[in-house]
Coordinates of C-alpha atoms in Angstrom, one line a residue:
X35 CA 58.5 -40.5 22.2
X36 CA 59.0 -44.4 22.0
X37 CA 61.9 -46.4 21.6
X38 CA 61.1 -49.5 19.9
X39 CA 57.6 -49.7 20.9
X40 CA 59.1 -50.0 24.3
X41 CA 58.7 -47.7 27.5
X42 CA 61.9 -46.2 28.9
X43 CA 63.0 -47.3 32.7
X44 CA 62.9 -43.9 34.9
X45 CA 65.5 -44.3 37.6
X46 CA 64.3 -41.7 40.3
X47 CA 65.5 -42.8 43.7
X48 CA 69.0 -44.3 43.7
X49 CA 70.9 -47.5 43.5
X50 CA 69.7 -49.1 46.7
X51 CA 67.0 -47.9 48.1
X52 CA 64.8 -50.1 49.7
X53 CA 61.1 -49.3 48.8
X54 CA 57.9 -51.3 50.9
X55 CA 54.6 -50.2 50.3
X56 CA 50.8 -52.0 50.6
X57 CA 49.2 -54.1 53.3
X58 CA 52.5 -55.7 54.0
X59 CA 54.3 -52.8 54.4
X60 CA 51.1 -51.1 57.0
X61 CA 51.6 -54.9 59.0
X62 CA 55.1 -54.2 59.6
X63 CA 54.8 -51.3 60.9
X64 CA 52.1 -52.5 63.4
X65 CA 54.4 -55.5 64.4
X66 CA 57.1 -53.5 65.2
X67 CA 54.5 -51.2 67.2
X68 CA 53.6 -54.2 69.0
X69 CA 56.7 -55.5 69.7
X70 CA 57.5 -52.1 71.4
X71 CA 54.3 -52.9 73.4
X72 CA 55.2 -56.3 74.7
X73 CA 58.5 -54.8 76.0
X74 CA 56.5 -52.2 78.3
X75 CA 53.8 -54.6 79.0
X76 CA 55.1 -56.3 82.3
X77 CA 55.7 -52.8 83.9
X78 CA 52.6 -51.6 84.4
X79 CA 50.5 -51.0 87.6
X80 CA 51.7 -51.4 91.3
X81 CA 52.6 -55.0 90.8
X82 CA 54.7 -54.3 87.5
X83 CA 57.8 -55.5 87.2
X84 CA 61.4 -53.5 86.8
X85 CA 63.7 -53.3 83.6
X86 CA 67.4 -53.3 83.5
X87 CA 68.6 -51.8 80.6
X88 CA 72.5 -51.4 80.3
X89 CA 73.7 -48.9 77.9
X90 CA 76.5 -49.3 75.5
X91 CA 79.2 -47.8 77.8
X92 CA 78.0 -50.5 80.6
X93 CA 75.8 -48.3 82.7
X94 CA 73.4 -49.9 84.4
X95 CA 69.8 -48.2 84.5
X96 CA 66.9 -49.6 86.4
X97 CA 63.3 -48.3 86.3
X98 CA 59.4 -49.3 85.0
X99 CA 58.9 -45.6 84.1
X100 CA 58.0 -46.2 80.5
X101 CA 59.3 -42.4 78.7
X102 CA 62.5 -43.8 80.6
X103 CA 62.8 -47.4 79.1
X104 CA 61.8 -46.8 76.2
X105 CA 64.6 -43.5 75.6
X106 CA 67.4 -45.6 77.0
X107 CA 66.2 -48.3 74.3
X108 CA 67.6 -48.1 70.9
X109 CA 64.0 -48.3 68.6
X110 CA 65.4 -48.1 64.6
X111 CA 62.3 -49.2 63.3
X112 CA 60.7 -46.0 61.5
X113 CA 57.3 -46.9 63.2
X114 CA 58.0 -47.9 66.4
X115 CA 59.9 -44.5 67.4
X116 CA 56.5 -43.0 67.2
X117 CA 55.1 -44.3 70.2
X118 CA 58.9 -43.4 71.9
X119 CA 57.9 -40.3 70.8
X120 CA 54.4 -40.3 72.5
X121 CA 55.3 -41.7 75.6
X122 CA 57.8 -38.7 75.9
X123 CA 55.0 -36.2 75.3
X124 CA 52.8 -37.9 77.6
X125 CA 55.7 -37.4 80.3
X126 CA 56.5 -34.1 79.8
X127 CA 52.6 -33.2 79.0
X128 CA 51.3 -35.1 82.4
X129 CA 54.4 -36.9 83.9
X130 CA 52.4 -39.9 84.4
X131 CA 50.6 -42.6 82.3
X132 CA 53.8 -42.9 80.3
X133 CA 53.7 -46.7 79.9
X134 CA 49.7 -46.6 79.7
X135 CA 50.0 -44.5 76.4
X136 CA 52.3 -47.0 74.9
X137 CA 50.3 -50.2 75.8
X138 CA 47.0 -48.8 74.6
X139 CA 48.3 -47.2 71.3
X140 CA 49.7 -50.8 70.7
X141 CA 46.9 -53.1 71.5
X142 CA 44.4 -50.4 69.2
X143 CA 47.4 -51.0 66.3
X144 CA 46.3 -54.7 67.5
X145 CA 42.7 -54.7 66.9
X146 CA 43.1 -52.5 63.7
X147 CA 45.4 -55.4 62.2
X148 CA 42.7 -58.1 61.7
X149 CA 40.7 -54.9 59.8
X150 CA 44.1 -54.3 57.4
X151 CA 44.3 -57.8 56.9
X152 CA 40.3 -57.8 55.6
X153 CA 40.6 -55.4 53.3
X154 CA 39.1 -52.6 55.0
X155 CA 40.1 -49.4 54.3
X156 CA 42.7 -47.4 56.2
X157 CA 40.8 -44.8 56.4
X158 CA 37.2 -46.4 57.6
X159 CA 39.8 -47.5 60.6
X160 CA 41.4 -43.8 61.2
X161 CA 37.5 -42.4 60.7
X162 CA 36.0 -45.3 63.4
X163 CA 39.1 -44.6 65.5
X164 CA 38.5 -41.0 66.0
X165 CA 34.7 -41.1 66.3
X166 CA 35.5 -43.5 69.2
X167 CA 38.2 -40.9 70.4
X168 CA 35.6 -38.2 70.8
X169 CA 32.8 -40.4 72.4
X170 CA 35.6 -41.6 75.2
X171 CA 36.6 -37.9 75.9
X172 CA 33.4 -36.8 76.2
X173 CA 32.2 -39.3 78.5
X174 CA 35.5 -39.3 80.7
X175 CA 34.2 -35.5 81.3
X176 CA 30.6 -36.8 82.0
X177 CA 32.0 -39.0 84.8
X178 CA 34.9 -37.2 86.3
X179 CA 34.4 -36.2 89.5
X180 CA 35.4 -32.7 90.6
X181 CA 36.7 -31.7 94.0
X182 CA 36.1 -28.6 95.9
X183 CA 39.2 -26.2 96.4
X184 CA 37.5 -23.9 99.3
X185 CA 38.5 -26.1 102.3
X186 CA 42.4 -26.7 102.4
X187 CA 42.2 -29.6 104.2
X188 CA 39.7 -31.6 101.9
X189 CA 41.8 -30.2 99.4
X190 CA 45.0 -31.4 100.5
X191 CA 43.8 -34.6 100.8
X192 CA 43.2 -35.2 97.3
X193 CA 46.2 -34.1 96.6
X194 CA 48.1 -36.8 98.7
X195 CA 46.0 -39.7 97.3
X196 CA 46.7 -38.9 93.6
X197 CA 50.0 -38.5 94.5
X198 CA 50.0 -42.0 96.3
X199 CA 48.4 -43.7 93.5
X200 CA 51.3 -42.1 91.0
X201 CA 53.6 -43.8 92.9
X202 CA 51.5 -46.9 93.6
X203 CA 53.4 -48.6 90.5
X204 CA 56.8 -47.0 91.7
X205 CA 59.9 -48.1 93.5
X206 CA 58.8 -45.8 96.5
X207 CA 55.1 -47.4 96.9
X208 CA 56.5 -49.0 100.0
X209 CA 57.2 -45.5 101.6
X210 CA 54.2 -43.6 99.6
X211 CA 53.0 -42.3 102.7
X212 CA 56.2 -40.6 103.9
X213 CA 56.5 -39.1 99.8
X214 CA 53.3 -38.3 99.4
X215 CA 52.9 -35.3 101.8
X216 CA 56.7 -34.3 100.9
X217 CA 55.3 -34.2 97.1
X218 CA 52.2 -32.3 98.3
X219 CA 54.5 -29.9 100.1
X220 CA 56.7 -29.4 97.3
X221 CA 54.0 -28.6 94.5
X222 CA 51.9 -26.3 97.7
X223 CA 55.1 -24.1 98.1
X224 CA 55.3 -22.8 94.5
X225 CA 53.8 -19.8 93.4
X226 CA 50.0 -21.3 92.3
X227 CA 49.7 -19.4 89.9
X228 CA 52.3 -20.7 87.1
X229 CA 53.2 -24.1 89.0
X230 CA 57.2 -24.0 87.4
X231 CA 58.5 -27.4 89.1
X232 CA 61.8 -26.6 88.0
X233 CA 61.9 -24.3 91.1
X234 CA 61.7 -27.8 92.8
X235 CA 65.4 -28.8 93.6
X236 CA 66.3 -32.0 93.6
X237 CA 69.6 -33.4 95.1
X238 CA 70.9 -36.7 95.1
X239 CA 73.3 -37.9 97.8
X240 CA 74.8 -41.6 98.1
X241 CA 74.3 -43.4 101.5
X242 CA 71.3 -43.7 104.1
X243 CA 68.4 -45.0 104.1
X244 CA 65.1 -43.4 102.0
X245 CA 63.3 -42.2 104.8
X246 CA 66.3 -40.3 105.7
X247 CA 65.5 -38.4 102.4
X248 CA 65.4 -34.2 103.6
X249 CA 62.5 -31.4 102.7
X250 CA 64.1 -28.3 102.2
X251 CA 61.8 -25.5 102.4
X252 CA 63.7 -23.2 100.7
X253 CA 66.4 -23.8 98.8
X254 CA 69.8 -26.0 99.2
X255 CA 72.9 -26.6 97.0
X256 CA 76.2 -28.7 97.3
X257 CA 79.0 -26.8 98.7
X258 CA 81.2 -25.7 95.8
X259 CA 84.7 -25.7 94.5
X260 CA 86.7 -23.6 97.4
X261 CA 89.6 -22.5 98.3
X262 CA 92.2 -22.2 100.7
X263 CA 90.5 -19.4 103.1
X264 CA 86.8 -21.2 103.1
X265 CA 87.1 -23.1 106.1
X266 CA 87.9 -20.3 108.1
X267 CA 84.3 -18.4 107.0
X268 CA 81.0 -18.6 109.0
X269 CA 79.0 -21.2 108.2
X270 CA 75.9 -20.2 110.0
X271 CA 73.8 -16.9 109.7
X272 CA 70.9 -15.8 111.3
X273 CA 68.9 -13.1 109.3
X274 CA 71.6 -12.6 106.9
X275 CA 71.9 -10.3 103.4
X276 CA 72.8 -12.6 100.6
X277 CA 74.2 -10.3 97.1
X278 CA 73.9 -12.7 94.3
X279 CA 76.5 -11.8 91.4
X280 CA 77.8 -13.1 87.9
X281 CA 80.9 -11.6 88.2
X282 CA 84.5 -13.4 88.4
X283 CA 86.3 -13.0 91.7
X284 CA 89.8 -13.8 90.8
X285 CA 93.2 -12.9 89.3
X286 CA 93.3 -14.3 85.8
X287 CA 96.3 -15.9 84.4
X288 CA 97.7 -13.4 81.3
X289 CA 96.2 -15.1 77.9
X290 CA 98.7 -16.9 75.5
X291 CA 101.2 -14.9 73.7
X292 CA 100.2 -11.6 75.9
X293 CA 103.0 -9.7 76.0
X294 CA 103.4 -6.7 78.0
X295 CA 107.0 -4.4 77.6
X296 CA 108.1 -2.2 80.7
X297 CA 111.6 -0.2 81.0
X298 CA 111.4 -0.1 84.6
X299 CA 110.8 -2.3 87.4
X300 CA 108.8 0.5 88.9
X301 CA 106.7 0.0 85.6
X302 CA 106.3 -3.3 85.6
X303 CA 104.8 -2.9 89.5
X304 CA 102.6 -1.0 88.6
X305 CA 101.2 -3.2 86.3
X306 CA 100.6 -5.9 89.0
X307 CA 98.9 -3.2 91.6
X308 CA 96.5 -2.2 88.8
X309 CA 95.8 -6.1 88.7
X310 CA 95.3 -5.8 92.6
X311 CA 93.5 -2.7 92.8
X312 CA 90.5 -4.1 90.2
X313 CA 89.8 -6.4 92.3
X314 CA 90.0 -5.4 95.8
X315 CA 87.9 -2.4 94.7
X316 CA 85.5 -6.0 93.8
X317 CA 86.1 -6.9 96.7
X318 CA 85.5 -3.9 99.0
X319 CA 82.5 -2.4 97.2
X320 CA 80.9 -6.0 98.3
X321 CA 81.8 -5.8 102.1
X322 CA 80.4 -1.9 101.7
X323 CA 76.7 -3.4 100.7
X324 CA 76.6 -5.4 104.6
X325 CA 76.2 -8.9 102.8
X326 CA 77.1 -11.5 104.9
X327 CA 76.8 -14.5 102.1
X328 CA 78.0 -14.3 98.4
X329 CA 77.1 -16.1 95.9
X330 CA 78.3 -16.1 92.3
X331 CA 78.2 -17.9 89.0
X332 CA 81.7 -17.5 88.1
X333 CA 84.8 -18.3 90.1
X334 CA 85.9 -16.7 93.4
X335 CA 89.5 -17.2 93.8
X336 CA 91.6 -17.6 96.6
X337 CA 92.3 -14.1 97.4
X338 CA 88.5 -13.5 97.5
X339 CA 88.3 -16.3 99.8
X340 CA 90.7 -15.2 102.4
X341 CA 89.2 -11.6 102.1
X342 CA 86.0 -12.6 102.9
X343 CA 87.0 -15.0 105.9
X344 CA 88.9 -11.9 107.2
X345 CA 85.4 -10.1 107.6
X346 CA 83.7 -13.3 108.5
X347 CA 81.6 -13.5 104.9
X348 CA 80.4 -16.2 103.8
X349 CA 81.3 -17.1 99.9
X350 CA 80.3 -19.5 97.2
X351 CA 81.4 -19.3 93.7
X352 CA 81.0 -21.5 90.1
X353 CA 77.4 -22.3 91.5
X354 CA 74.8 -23.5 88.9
X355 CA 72.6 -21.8 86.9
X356 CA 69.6 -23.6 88.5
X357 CA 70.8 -22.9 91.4
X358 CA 70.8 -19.4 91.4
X359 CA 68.0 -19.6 90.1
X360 CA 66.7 -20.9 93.1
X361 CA 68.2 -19.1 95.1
X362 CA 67.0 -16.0 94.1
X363 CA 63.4 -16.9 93.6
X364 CA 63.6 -17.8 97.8
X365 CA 65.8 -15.2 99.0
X366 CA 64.5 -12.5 96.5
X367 CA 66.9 -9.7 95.4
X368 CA 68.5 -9.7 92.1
X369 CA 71.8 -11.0 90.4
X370 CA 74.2 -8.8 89.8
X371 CA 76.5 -8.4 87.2
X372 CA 78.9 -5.6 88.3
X373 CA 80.1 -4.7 91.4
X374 CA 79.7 -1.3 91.4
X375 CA 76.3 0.0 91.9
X376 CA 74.7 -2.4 94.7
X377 CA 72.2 -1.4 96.8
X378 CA 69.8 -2.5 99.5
X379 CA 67.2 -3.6 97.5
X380 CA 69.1 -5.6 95.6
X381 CA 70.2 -7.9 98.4
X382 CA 68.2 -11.1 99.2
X383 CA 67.4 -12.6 103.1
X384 CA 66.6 -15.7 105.1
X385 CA 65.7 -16.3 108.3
X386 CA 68.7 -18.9 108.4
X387 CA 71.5 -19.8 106.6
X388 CA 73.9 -22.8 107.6
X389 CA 76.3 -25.1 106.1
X390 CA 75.6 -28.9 106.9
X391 CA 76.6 -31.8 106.1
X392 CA 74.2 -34.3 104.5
X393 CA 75.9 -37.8 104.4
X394 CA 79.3 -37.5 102.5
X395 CA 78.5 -34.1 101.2
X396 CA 78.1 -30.5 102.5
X397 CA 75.3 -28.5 101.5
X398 CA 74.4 -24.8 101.7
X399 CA 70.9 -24.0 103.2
X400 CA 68.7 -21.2 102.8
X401 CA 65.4 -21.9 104.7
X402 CA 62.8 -19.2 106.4
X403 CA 62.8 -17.6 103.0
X404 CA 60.3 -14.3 102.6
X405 CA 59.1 -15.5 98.9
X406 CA 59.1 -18.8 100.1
X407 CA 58.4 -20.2 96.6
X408 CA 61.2 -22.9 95.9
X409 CA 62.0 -26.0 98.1
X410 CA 64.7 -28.9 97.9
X411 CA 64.5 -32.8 98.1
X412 CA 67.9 -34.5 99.0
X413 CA 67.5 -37.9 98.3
X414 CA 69.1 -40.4 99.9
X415 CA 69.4 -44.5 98.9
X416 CA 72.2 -47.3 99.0
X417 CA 72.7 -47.4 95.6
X418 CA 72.9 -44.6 92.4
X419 CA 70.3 -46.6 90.6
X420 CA 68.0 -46.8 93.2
X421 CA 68.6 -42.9 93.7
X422 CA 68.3 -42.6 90.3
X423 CA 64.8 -44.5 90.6
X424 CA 63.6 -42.7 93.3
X425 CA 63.8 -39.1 91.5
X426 CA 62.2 -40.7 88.3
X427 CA 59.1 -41.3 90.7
X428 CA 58.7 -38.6 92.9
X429 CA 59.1 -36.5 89.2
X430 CA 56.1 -38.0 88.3
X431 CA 54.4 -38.2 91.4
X432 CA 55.3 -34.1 91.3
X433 CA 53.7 -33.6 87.8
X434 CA 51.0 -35.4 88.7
X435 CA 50.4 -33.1 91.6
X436 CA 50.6 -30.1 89.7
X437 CA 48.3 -31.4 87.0
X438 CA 45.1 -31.5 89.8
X439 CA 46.0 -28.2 91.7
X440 CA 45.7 -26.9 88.2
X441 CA 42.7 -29.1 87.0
X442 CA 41.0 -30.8 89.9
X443 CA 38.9 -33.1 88.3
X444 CA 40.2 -36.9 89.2
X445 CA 38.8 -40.1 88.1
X446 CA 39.2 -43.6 89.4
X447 CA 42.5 -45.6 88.4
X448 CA 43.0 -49.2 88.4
X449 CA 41.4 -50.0 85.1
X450 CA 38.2 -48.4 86.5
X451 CA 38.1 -45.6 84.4
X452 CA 39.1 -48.2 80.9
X453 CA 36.4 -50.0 81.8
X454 CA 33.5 -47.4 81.9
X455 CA 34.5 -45.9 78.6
X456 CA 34.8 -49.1 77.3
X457 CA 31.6 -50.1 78.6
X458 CA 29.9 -46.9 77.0
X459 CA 31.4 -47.7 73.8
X460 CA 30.4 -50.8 73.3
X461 CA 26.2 -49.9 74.4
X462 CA 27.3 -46.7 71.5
X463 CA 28.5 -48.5 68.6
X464 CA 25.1 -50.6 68.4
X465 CA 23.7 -47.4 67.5
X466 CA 25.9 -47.2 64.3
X467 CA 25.8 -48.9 61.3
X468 CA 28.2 -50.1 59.2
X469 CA 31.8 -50.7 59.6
X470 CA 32.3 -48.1 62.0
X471 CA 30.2 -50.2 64.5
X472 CA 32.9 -53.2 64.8
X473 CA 36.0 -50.1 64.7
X474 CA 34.5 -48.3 68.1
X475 CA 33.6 -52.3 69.1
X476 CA 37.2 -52.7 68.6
X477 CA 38.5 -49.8 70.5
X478 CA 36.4 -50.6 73.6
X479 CA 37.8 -53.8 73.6
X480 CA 41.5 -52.3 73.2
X481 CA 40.8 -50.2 76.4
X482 CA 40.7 -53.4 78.5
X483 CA 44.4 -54.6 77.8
X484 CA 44.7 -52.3 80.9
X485 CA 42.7 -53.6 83.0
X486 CA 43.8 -57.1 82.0
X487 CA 47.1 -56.3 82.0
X488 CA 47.4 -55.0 85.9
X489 CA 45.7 -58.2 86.6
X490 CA 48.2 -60.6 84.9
X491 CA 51.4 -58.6 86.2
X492 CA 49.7 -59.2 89.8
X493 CA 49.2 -62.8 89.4
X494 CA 45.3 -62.2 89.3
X495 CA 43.1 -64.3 86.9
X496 CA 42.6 -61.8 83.9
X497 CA 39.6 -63.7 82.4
X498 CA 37.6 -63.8 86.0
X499 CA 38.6 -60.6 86.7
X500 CA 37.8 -59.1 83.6
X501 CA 33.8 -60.7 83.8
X502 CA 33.5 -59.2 87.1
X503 CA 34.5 -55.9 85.9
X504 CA 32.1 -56.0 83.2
X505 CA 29.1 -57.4 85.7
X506 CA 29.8 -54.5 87.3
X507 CA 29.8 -52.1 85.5
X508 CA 26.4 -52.9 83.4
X509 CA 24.9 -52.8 87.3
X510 CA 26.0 -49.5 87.4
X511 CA 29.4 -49.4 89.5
X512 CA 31.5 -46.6 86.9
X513 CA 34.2 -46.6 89.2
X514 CA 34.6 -50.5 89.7
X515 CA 38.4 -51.2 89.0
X516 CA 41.2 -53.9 90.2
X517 CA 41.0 -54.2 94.0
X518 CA 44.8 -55.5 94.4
X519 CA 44.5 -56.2 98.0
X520 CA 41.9 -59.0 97.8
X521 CA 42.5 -60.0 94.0
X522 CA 39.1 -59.1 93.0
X523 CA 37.3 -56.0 91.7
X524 CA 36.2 -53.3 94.3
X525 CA 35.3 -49.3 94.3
X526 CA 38.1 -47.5 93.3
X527 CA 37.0 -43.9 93.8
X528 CA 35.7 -45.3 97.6
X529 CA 39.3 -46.7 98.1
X530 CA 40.7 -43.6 96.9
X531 CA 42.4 -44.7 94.0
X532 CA 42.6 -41.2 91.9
X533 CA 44.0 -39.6 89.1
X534 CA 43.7 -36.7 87.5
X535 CA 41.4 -37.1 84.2
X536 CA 43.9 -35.1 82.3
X537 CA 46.5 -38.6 82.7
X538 CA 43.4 -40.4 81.1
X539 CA 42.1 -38.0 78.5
X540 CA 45.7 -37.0 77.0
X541 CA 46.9 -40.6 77.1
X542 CA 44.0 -41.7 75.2
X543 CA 44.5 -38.7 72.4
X544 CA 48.5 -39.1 71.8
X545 CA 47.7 -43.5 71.6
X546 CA 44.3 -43.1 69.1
X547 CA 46.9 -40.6 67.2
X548 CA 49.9 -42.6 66.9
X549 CA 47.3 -45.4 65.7
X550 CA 46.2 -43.5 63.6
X551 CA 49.8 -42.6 61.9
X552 CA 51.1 -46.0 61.7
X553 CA 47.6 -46.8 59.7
X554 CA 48.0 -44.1 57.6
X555 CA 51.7 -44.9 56.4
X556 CA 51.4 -48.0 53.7
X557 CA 54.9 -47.1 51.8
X558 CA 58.4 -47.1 53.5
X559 CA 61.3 -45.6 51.3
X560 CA 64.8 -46.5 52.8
X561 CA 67.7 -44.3 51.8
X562 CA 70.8 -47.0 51.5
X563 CA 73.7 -45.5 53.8
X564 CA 77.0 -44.4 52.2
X565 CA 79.6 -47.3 52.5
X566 CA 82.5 -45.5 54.0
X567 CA 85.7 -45.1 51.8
X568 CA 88.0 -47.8 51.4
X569 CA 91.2 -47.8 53.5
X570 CA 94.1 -45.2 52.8
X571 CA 91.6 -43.5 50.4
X572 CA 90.5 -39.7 51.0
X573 CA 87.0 -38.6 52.1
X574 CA 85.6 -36.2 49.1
X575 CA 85.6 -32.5 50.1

């Protein structure tokens, strides 16, 4: 139907919303991708530099980790949260290469944008782009090197210099070699077969220095909330039974508006034993099961406290959920959540059990433990960012760890690695024709921002650098990288300068997919926010 030979206006979105679509709209995105990348680009490598980022309550945060910068940062643009997003799956996924991921996924946006800007098709890029993807995997398995698990000590080794070059770029790189075997410890006291780090405690405790940091094998917690009663307790065991319970271990308080009517005072006291009796029948079906510690999730009041001091028992209430956890994968036995059918095998032992003080704080220690599957790092530093720093690295130092006990296959860092793949892309693509040629040309060059940018946050001459890297790898050196102790290039896999090929292979997946999704958006619809109601007026129900 017409109206006056005219077309009717179809209002479908409404009033206000801001629509961008086309080219323009696709070069947004990848400034605001890049932008991202320029903010993470002076952290990278061992010569990277820190970021203080303060939040909007004032606290302070310091780091280079880039999952943690970049979460602490408050990215709105649409775009730009993606590679937030990819740099937390690359931390959780690997726990290292978090920056990496971000700097390569933004210098391929990069190299795409002079493509956009010609006229080339958003989806020749995306197609050249994952062609490129697979040829870079595949060879990154070609050249990995793997290491041989049957001897312990070669084994260990490895271990410790992957861990060493995770923290290389760290805030600990000064004291890697005093972490590295404590992170090698940690991961080599789990049970191998599922690797859960969150059996790895770590505790944080103001004041010392960092080598004064403690390894716990076993397990250790801050002394809890007590009462009056505790100090008079044990606080060291030898061989002891430890009962682990989620039960309460006080007399409550009567609720609001209880009301409870008696005729007699002989009534009313026999209200109050019955209170009594429940729980020193708690109480004394405990002592009857010989355990010498108690733990327990919920409260353990102050009559509970001076009962067990009596009978020289050891008690610890409102401890965490973690924890206990903890505890009981050391100590075995199970938790219990009545007191009234306990028996032997459900108790847990250590070989020693003491209560010490650690700086300003007391802790509980469990150590000799039969499972011996869990283990504790107090950490100690002058300051809580530093502290704060410190876990953030030995985290990823950790996951890193786990990543080659489960997959030990380890490729050369420093840019080494970049550079091969880049290398073999570039001798690939002239076997291509078309356009996909110059996109796999353009992703080998992206790969060297890396390289390049380890040498510019060190002070190093990129574009020297950079020649010499290439030199060497077309004579045949795959694993010639950034040599930061001389300022030149030099054998990274001879210099033991590892990482696991998973960091590599997975960073290079989630960056060539988030390229791929900020190419593939070219139209931005904006909802406009609801103005809030004017003064004195109502919000609508």
């Amino acid at each position: 139907m017409s109206f006056g030979g005219q077309t009717p206006t179809i209002v479908v979105l409404k009033e206000g919303t801001d629509t961008s679509q086309g080219r323009g709209q696709t070069i947004s995105n990848i400034n605001a991708c890049i932008a991202v990348q320029d903010t993470l680009r002076p952290t990278l490598g061992p010569m990277g530099s820190d970021v203080l980022v303060v939040d909007p309550n004032g606290k302070a945060t310091i780091s280079n980790d880039g999952a943690t910068i970049l979460g602490l940062l408050d990215v709105v643009h649409p775009a730009a949260r993606i590679l937030v997003d990819i740099s937390k799956s690359q931390d959780a996924e690997v726990g290292d290469g978090t920056s990496s991921v971000t700097i390569l996924a933004g210098e391929l946006m990069r190299e795409a944008k002079q493509f956009v800007e010609e006229n080339v098709p958003v989806e020749t890029i995306i197609k050249g782009y994952r062609k490129a993807l697979r040829l870079a995997i595949s060879y990154i398995k070609e050249i990995a090197v793997t290491i041989d698990k049957s001897d312990p000590e070669k084994f260990r080794g490895l271990l410790q210099r992957c861990a060493a070059t995770a923290m290389s770029s760290k805030i600990v790189n000064a004291n890697s070699e005093f972490f590295t075997k404590m992170v090698v410890d940690a991961v080599m006291t789990l049970d191998q077969d599922d690797l859960n780090i969150k059996l790895i405690g770590i505790k944080k405790v103001l004041g010392g220095s960092i080598e004064d940091t403690l390894f716990v094998d076993g397990t250790a917690f801050k002394k809890t909330f007590s009462y009056a009663g505790f100090e008079q307790q044990p606080k060291k065991f030898e061989d002891p039974k430890i009962v682990c319970l989620d039960v309460e271990l006080e007399l409550k308080a009567e609720k609001d508006n209880a009301e409870v009517r008696v005729d007699t005072v002989s009534d009313y006291q026999a209200v109050v034993d019955a209170e009594w009796k429940i729980i020193l029948d708690k109480l004394e079906a405990i002592e009857a099961t010989g355990a010498q510690v108690v733990l327990s999730k919920l409260p353990i009041g102050d009559l509970a406290t001076q009962f067990f001091a009596d009978r020289d028992i050891f008690c610890a209430g409102r401890v965490s959920n973690e924890d206990m956890n903890r505890v009981l994968a050391a100590v075995g036995g199970q938790l219990q959540s009545t007191t009234s059918d306990i028996h032997e095998e459900h108790l847990g032992t250590c070989k020693h059990f003491e209560e010490r003080q650690v700086g300003g704080e007391r802790f509980n220690l469990f150590t000799g433990c039969p499972k011996a599957s869990t283990c504790t790092l107090i950490l100690r530093g002058g300051s809580e960012q530093f502290i704060a720093e410190v876990e953030r690295s030995l985290h990823d130092a950790i996951m890193v760890v786990k990543r080659a006990v489960k997959n030990n296959v380890v490729v050369a860092g420093g840019g080494a690695c970049e550079m091969a793949v880049s290398k073999y892309l570039r001798e690939t693509s002239k076997t291509i024709r078309g356009k996909e040629q110059l996109i796999i040309a353009a992703f080998a060059r992206a790969l060297e921002v890396i390289p390049r940018q380890l040498c510019e946050n060190a002070g190093f001459d990129s574009i020297d650098v950079l020649n010499l890297l290439r030199m060497k790898q077309y004579q045949g050196d795959v694993w010639a990288g950034v040599d930061f102790s001389t300022g030149s290039v030099g054998n990274n896999y001879e210099r033991f300068v590892w990482e696991p090929s998973l960091v590599k292979t997975n960073a290079l997946q989630a960056a060539t997919e988030a390229a791929c999704i900020v190419l593939s958006v070219d139209e931005t619809i904006k909802n406009e926010e609801s103005a809030p109601p004017p003064q004195g007026m109502p919000m609508p129900r």
